[in-house]
Amino acid sequence: MSAAQEAGSPEQRHPLLSLDTAALSRRRSVKWRAYPPDVLPLWVAEMDAAPPACVLDELRAVVDAGDLGYAWSEPYEQAVAAYAADVWGVPVAREQVRTFANVVAGLTEILRGGVQGEVMMSTPVYGPLAQSAVEAGRTVRPVPLGADWRLDLTAIEDAFADATARSAGCVYVLCNPHNPTGVAHTRAELEALAALAARFGVQVISDEVHSPMALAGATHVPYLEVAAGSDAVILFSASKAWNLAGAKIAAAIAATGGVSTLERLPLSLSRGASQLGVLAQVSALNDGREWLLGLREDLSVARDRLLEAVATHLPEARIVRPEASFLAWIDCRPLGLGPDPAAHFLEHARVALSGGLEFVAGGEGFVRLNFGTHPDLVEEAVRRMAGSLS
């Protein structure tokens, strides 16, 4: 079957709804190998969708040709710049892009050699972002999200002002969209954040690896769009949206005032990118955008099935309605399962979830559920979770 024919197949138009769920247990990635076969894995941020046909064709051609040497990253830099211009509407010059193996490695080195002072994050937040700061020898200062799980701009302003008053300096790491809540920050929120960063001289580093997956009813606003002339740096990869976590490469995209940040990065940082990563992700960014539209439709369906299942079977739990990506943040404190409900659900429901304690500051009593799979499996997981309570 040709790539054109595959592109019109159900698997390509609906990469999640057309999943052969019985075949998933034969996969060999960490998601499907970390737990025994009777456990339904909805934990690590890896979807179950097969990548687009164009990507699979590219990988087959690489293997068939034995073209498995060191990566040549220039095509990836060009593809990222083209994606930013086409999708975000932000022109990006070659000197504004730098490649490396993955987002976390890039953040670590940017923090190691960049603006000194505290590293602020709106919490709870994806744990490895804070680990990057610690590995870079920096102090993490949590700034709690608001009660509505959105950026608390007053708390951010107070934190920036305090750091300025103490001449401590700071960097703010933004998660856009937010992980684990799935909240897509609005233009107004990001404009207000950019204004605060400019006022207090704070560099913003924005993790936007989940940005291509805005769900029905939401829009992703890239931080570069509201702070194009600042010293901000965006961290980006096709790894999450096109399910290519094993095809390693990512990019830092600097605003026009942040190019010097990229120039300070060590040359060794780019050596972890793989040939398979470059070619797979270039294909995804250039030719996999129609596939992405189908994925987002399927994720919206899976999201809605999850919300309905929780309301029906776990009505006491409180779930943050995901606006982007395939991650859902669920407050299990009303269920009385203690600080780590993920442990309960693993033992008694045979469902693997990410425990809230893995997320920096504020995750006690919460779980993160990955709904990037067939909606039937999402509903089955919630039924198992509910059954474990009785």
XYZ file of C-alpha atoms in Angstrom:
390
model
C 0.000 0.000 0.000
C 1.376 3.421 -0.937
C 1.830 6.266 1.523
C -1.010 8.120 -0.200
C -3.321 5.143 0.268
C -2.240 4.737 3.878
C -2.896 8.425 4.511
C -6.565 7.802 3.704
C -6.842 4.665 5.814
C -8.837 4.561 9.085
C -5.569 4.149 11.007
C -4.343 7.473 9.605
C -7.627 9.412 9.754
C -8.339 8.229 13.307
C -5.088 6.958 14.844
C -6.642 6.316 18.274
C -10.209 5.295 17.458
C -8.940 2.684 14.992
C -6.468 1.093 17.422
C -6.247 -2.689 17.636
C -6.293 -2.734 21.423
C -5.522 -6.457 21.606
C -2.169 -5.831 19.913
C -1.007 -3.136 22.321
C 0.323 -5.574 24.928
C 2.886 -6.800 22.385
C 4.614 -3.406 22.334
C 8.089 -3.152 23.839
C 8.255 0.474 24.971
C 8.495 1.291 28.670
C 4.784 2.103 28.832
C 3.861 -1.503 28.066
C 6.803 -3.261 29.704
C 7.151 -1.597 33.112
C 4.184 -3.424 34.673
C 2.780 -6.991 34.559
C 0.452 -7.898 31.650
C -2.732 -7.566 33.722
C -2.046 -3.881 34.420
C -3.656 -1.278 32.146
C -0.896 1.344 31.661
C -2.112 4.945 31.527
C 0.918 6.534 33.155
C 3.967 7.756 31.192
C 3.372 10.491 28.577
C 3.399 8.207 25.559
C 0.365 7.654 23.361
C -0.685 4.377 21.754
C -1.211 5.827 18.258
C 1.078 4.620 15.476
C 2.917 7.557 13.833
C 1.792 8.865 10.419
C 2.366 6.772 7.302
C 4.867 9.331 5.999
C 7.003 8.845 9.110
C 6.852 5.064 8.970
C 7.806 5.131 5.273
C 10.779 7.374 6.074
C 11.969 5.081 8.863
C 11.628 2.010 6.634
C 13.678 3.706 3.926
C 16.394 4.590 6.438
C 16.607 1.022 7.703
C 16.459 -0.517 4.221
C 19.332 1.734 3.121
C 21.371 1.058 6.254
C 21.479 4.834 6.709
C 22.069 4.710 10.463
C 25.024 7.022 10.911
C 25.428 10.186 12.949
C 22.602 12.700 12.735
C 22.729 15.716 10.428
C 20.453 18.137 12.244
C 20.174 21.021 9.785
C 16.985 19.662 8.126
C 15.372 19.503 11.551
C 16.261 23.104 12.306
C 14.708 24.106 8.988
C 11.570 22.056 9.669
C 11.136 23.600 13.127
C 11.522 27.110 11.695
C 8.983 26.318 8.957
C 6.548 24.896 11.528
C 6.883 28.012 13.701
C 6.210 30.251 10.713
C 3.317 28.208 9.286
C 1.529 27.103 12.457
C 2.465 29.738 15.029
C 2.751 32.621 12.586
C 6.154 33.519 14.062
C 9.113 33.987 11.664
C 12.238 32.269 12.987
C 15.754 32.738 11.588
C 18.366 29.984 11.516
C 20.393 31.479 14.380
C 17.325 31.322 16.624
C 17.250 27.487 16.600
C 19.523 25.016 18.381
C 19.045 21.226 18.547
C 19.671 18.697 21.302
C 18.501 15.229 22.325
C 15.407 16.093 24.365
C 13.635 18.964 26.071
C 14.798 18.149 29.599
C 18.468 17.967 28.563
C 18.139 21.309 26.813
C 16.521 22.956 29.823
C 19.248 21.652 32.125
C 22.029 23.212 30.065
C 20.184 26.493 29.547
C 19.754 26.812 33.308
C 23.338 25.737 33.973
C 24.855 28.502 31.885
C 22.138 31.148 31.762
C 20.644 33.839 33.989
C 21.477 33.128 37.607
C 19.095 33.137 40.551
C 16.012 31.180 41.517
C 14.086 29.063 39.030
C 10.375 29.720 39.418
C 7.634 27.386 38.202
C 3.862 27.398 38.556
C 3.074 24.240 40.491
C 2.178 21.412 40.556
C 4.324 20.855 37.485
C 6.078 18.087 35.573
C 8.787 16.798 37.920
C 11.746 16.572 35.478
C 11.550 20.324 34.871
C 12.425 20.894 38.516
C 14.999 18.102 38.424
C 16.698 19.955 35.565
C 17.030 23.010 37.750
C 18.475 20.990 40.626
C 20.958 19.266 38.314
C 21.992 22.697 37.064
C 22.749 23.743 40.651
C 19.755 26.033 40.955
C 17.093 26.545 43.627
C 13.480 25.898 42.615
C 10.842 28.282 43.917
C 7.287 26.934 43.503
C 4.584 29.484 42.663
C 1.241 27.693 43.127
C -1.359 27.762 40.380
C -4.633 29.456 41.217
C -7.644 27.614 42.608
C -8.909 27.343 38.999
C -5.616 25.656 37.974
C -4.635 28.628 35.839
C -1.589 30.866 36.198
C -1.839 32.959 39.369
C -0.483 36.188 37.928
C -0.654 37.996 41.270
C 1.475 35.294 42.907
C 3.921 35.407 39.985
C 4.184 39.192 40.259
C 4.838 38.940 44.001
C 7.532 36.298 43.443
C 9.245 38.370 40.732
C 9.104 41.473 42.927
C 10.568 39.604 45.896
C 13.468 38.250 43.844
C 14.138 41.733 42.473
C 14.043 43.300 45.952
C 16.622 40.783 47.147
C 18.725 41.259 43.995
C 18.494 37.482 43.663
C 17.507 37.322 40.021
C 15.251 34.606 38.628
C 14.194 32.594 35.625
C 10.591 31.512 35.093
C 9.973 28.106 33.508
C 6.567 28.037 31.836
C 4.793 24.800 30.910
C 2.631 25.727 27.882
C 0.256 23.860 27.800
C 0.568 22.917 31.428
C 1.619 19.442 32.515
C -0.077 17.801 34.456
C -3.312 19.822 34.310
C -3.700 20.028 30.521
C -4.592 23.727 30.813
C -3.943 25.804 27.673
C -2.839 29.276 28.737
C -4.812 32.064 27.069
C -3.360 34.946 25.095
C -4.355 37.368 27.862
C -2.595 35.270 30.495
C 0.579 34.991 28.430
C 0.581 38.677 27.556
C 0.282 39.509 31.247
C 3.144 37.110 32.052
C 5.297 38.648 29.315
C 4.598 42.126 30.696
C 5.655 41.031 34.188
C 8.805 39.367 32.838
C 9.756 42.556 30.965
C 9.014 44.738 34.001
C 11.176 42.703 36.373
C 13.832 41.551 33.908
C 12.943 37.856 34.165
C 13.851 35.424 31.405
C 11.043 33.006 30.490
C 11.808 29.498 29.244
C 8.680 27.862 27.876
C 8.294 24.094 27.521
C 5.911 23.719 24.564
C 6.439 20.067 23.711
C 2.691 19.328 24.025
C 1.659 22.446 22.097
C 0.467 20.801 18.822
C -2.333 19.014 20.696
C -4.888 21.716 21.500
C -8.235 19.938 21.900
C -11.711 20.949 20.737
C -12.632 24.264 22.326
C -9.061 25.411 22.993
C -6.205 27.104 21.124
C -2.477 27.004 21.734
C -0.814 30.425 21.962
C 2.989 30.149 21.600
C 4.905 32.299 24.049
C 7.021 33.596 21.171
C 3.914 35.210 19.728
C 3.481 37.478 22.765
C 7.196 38.026 23.478
C 8.933 37.925 20.088
C 11.493 40.607 20.975
C 12.305 39.327 24.470
C 15.075 37.015 25.674
C 12.642 34.095 26.008
C 13.484 30.578 24.821
C 10.935 27.973 23.654
C 11.633 24.253 24.038
C 9.941 22.147 21.370
C 9.889 18.696 19.799
C 7.596 16.611 17.606
C 8.108 13.713 20.016
C 4.822 13.943 21.945
C 2.280 15.009 19.330
C 3.410 12.480 16.709
C 4.262 9.772 19.284
C 7.988 9.700 18.515
C 9.501 9.725 22.006
C 12.008 7.057 20.967
C 13.178 9.094 17.947
C 15.377 11.539 19.803
C 15.760 15.191 18.885
C 14.394 18.495 20.201
C 14.996 22.190 19.669
C 15.397 25.429 21.538
C 13.856 28.377 19.692
C 15.003 31.748 20.963
C 13.126 35.012 20.673
C 15.196 37.653 18.920
C 16.652 38.867 22.229
C 17.503 35.357 23.447
C 19.966 34.194 20.790
C 22.886 34.755 23.167
C 21.376 32.086 25.450
C 21.729 29.547 22.645
C 25.261 30.696 21.843
C 26.339 29.823 25.395
C 25.141 26.221 25.136
C 27.900 23.579 24.941
C 28.465 21.969 21.543
C 28.229 18.529 23.153
C 24.527 19.118 23.823
C 23.594 18.418 20.191
C 25.376 15.058 20.068
C 22.560 13.075 21.654
C 20.188 13.608 18.729
C 19.720 10.512 16.578
C 19.551 10.033 12.828
C 16.195 8.298 13.209
C 14.964 11.199 15.300
C 15.937 13.816 12.734
C 14.372 12.037 9.769
C 11.224 10.893 11.598
C 10.494 14.285 13.128
C 11.247 16.220 9.939
C 8.728 14.006 8.154
C 6.164 14.545 10.926
C 6.551 18.325 10.976
C 6.512 18.704 7.195
C 4.084 16.009 6.065
C 2.223 14.802 9.161
C 0.006 17.792 9.862
C -3.166 16.291 8.400
C -2.624 13.184 10.546
C -2.341 15.495 13.544
C -5.795 16.911 12.857
C -7.255 13.402 13.095
C -5.313 12.734 16.281
C -6.673 15.872 17.907
C -10.222 14.831 17.002
C -9.634 11.420 18.575
C -8.068 12.935 21.687
C -11.102 15.197 22.083
C -13.340 12.115 21.911
C -11.182 10.273 24.460
C -11.146 13.365 26.722
C -14.932 13.596 26.656
C -15.320 9.867 27.353
C -12.988 10.262 30.324
C -14.976 13.172 31.743
C -18.214 11.242 31.327
C -16.758 8.082 32.891
C -15.429 9.965 35.923
C -18.774 11.732 36.401
C -20.595 8.404 36.187
C -18.319 6.005 38.058
C -16.122 8.256 40.254
C -18.396 11.214 40.956
C -16.569 12.183 44.135
C -13.284 12.642 42.270
C -12.632 16.060 40.781
C -11.035 16.204 37.344
C -9.506 19.247 35.663
C -10.993 19.395 32.146
C -8.000 18.963 29.810
C -7.714 21.643 27.126
C -4.574 20.351 25.417
C -2.448 17.211 25.181
C -3.515 13.758 26.429
C -3.052 14.222 30.170
C -5.711 14.607 32.859
C -5.182 15.738 36.458
C -7.585 14.080 38.905
C -8.118 15.100 42.527
C -8.647 11.871 44.469
C -8.575 13.409 47.944
C -12.362 13.007 48.401
C -11.886 9.256 47.887
C -9.811 8.955 51.071
C -6.925 7.055 49.471
C -4.121 8.953 51.181
C -1.261 10.938 49.662
C -0.538 8.439 46.852
C -3.786 7.169 45.293
C -1.817 5.859 42.293
C -0.420 3.133 44.558
C -3.946 2.089 45.529
C -5.160 1.956 41.929
C -2.131 -0.044 40.830
C -2.576 -2.649 43.552
C -6.362 -2.892 43.675
C -7.522 -1.814 40.184
C -4.499 -2.932 38.147
C -4.340 0.481 36.505
C -0.987 2.269 36.317
C -1.229 6.048 36.683
C 1.342 8.745 37.417
C 1.226 9.609 41.104
C 0.707 13.214 42.064
C 3.756 13.057 44.328
C 5.916 12.922 41.178
C 4.897 16.506 40.397
C 6.513 19.409 42.157
C 4.564 20.959 45.027
C 0.851 20.306 45.322
C 0.299 16.814 43.963
C -0.518 14.969 47.179
C -3.751 13.025 46.743
C -3.790 13.448 42.943
C -3.113 11.215 39.932
C -2.308 12.019 36.314
C -4.084 9.830 33.758
C -2.895 9.437 30.158
C -5.954 9.221 27.878
C -3.898 9.007 24.672
C -5.312 5.607 23.778
C -8.593 4.087 22.607
C -11.532 5.626 24.517
C -12.757 2.126 25.449
C -9.548 1.572 27.424
C -9.961 4.940 29.127
C -13.458 3.988 30.257
C -12.287 0.539 31.332
C -9.600 2.151 33.510
C -12.139 4.385 35.264
C -14.468 1.411 35.832
C -11.591 -0.537 37.366
C -10.676 2.427 39.559
C -14.270 2.749 40.763
C -14.507 -0.984 41.398
C -11.393 -0.897 43.572
C -13.136 1.404 46.035
C -15.735 -1.196 46.980
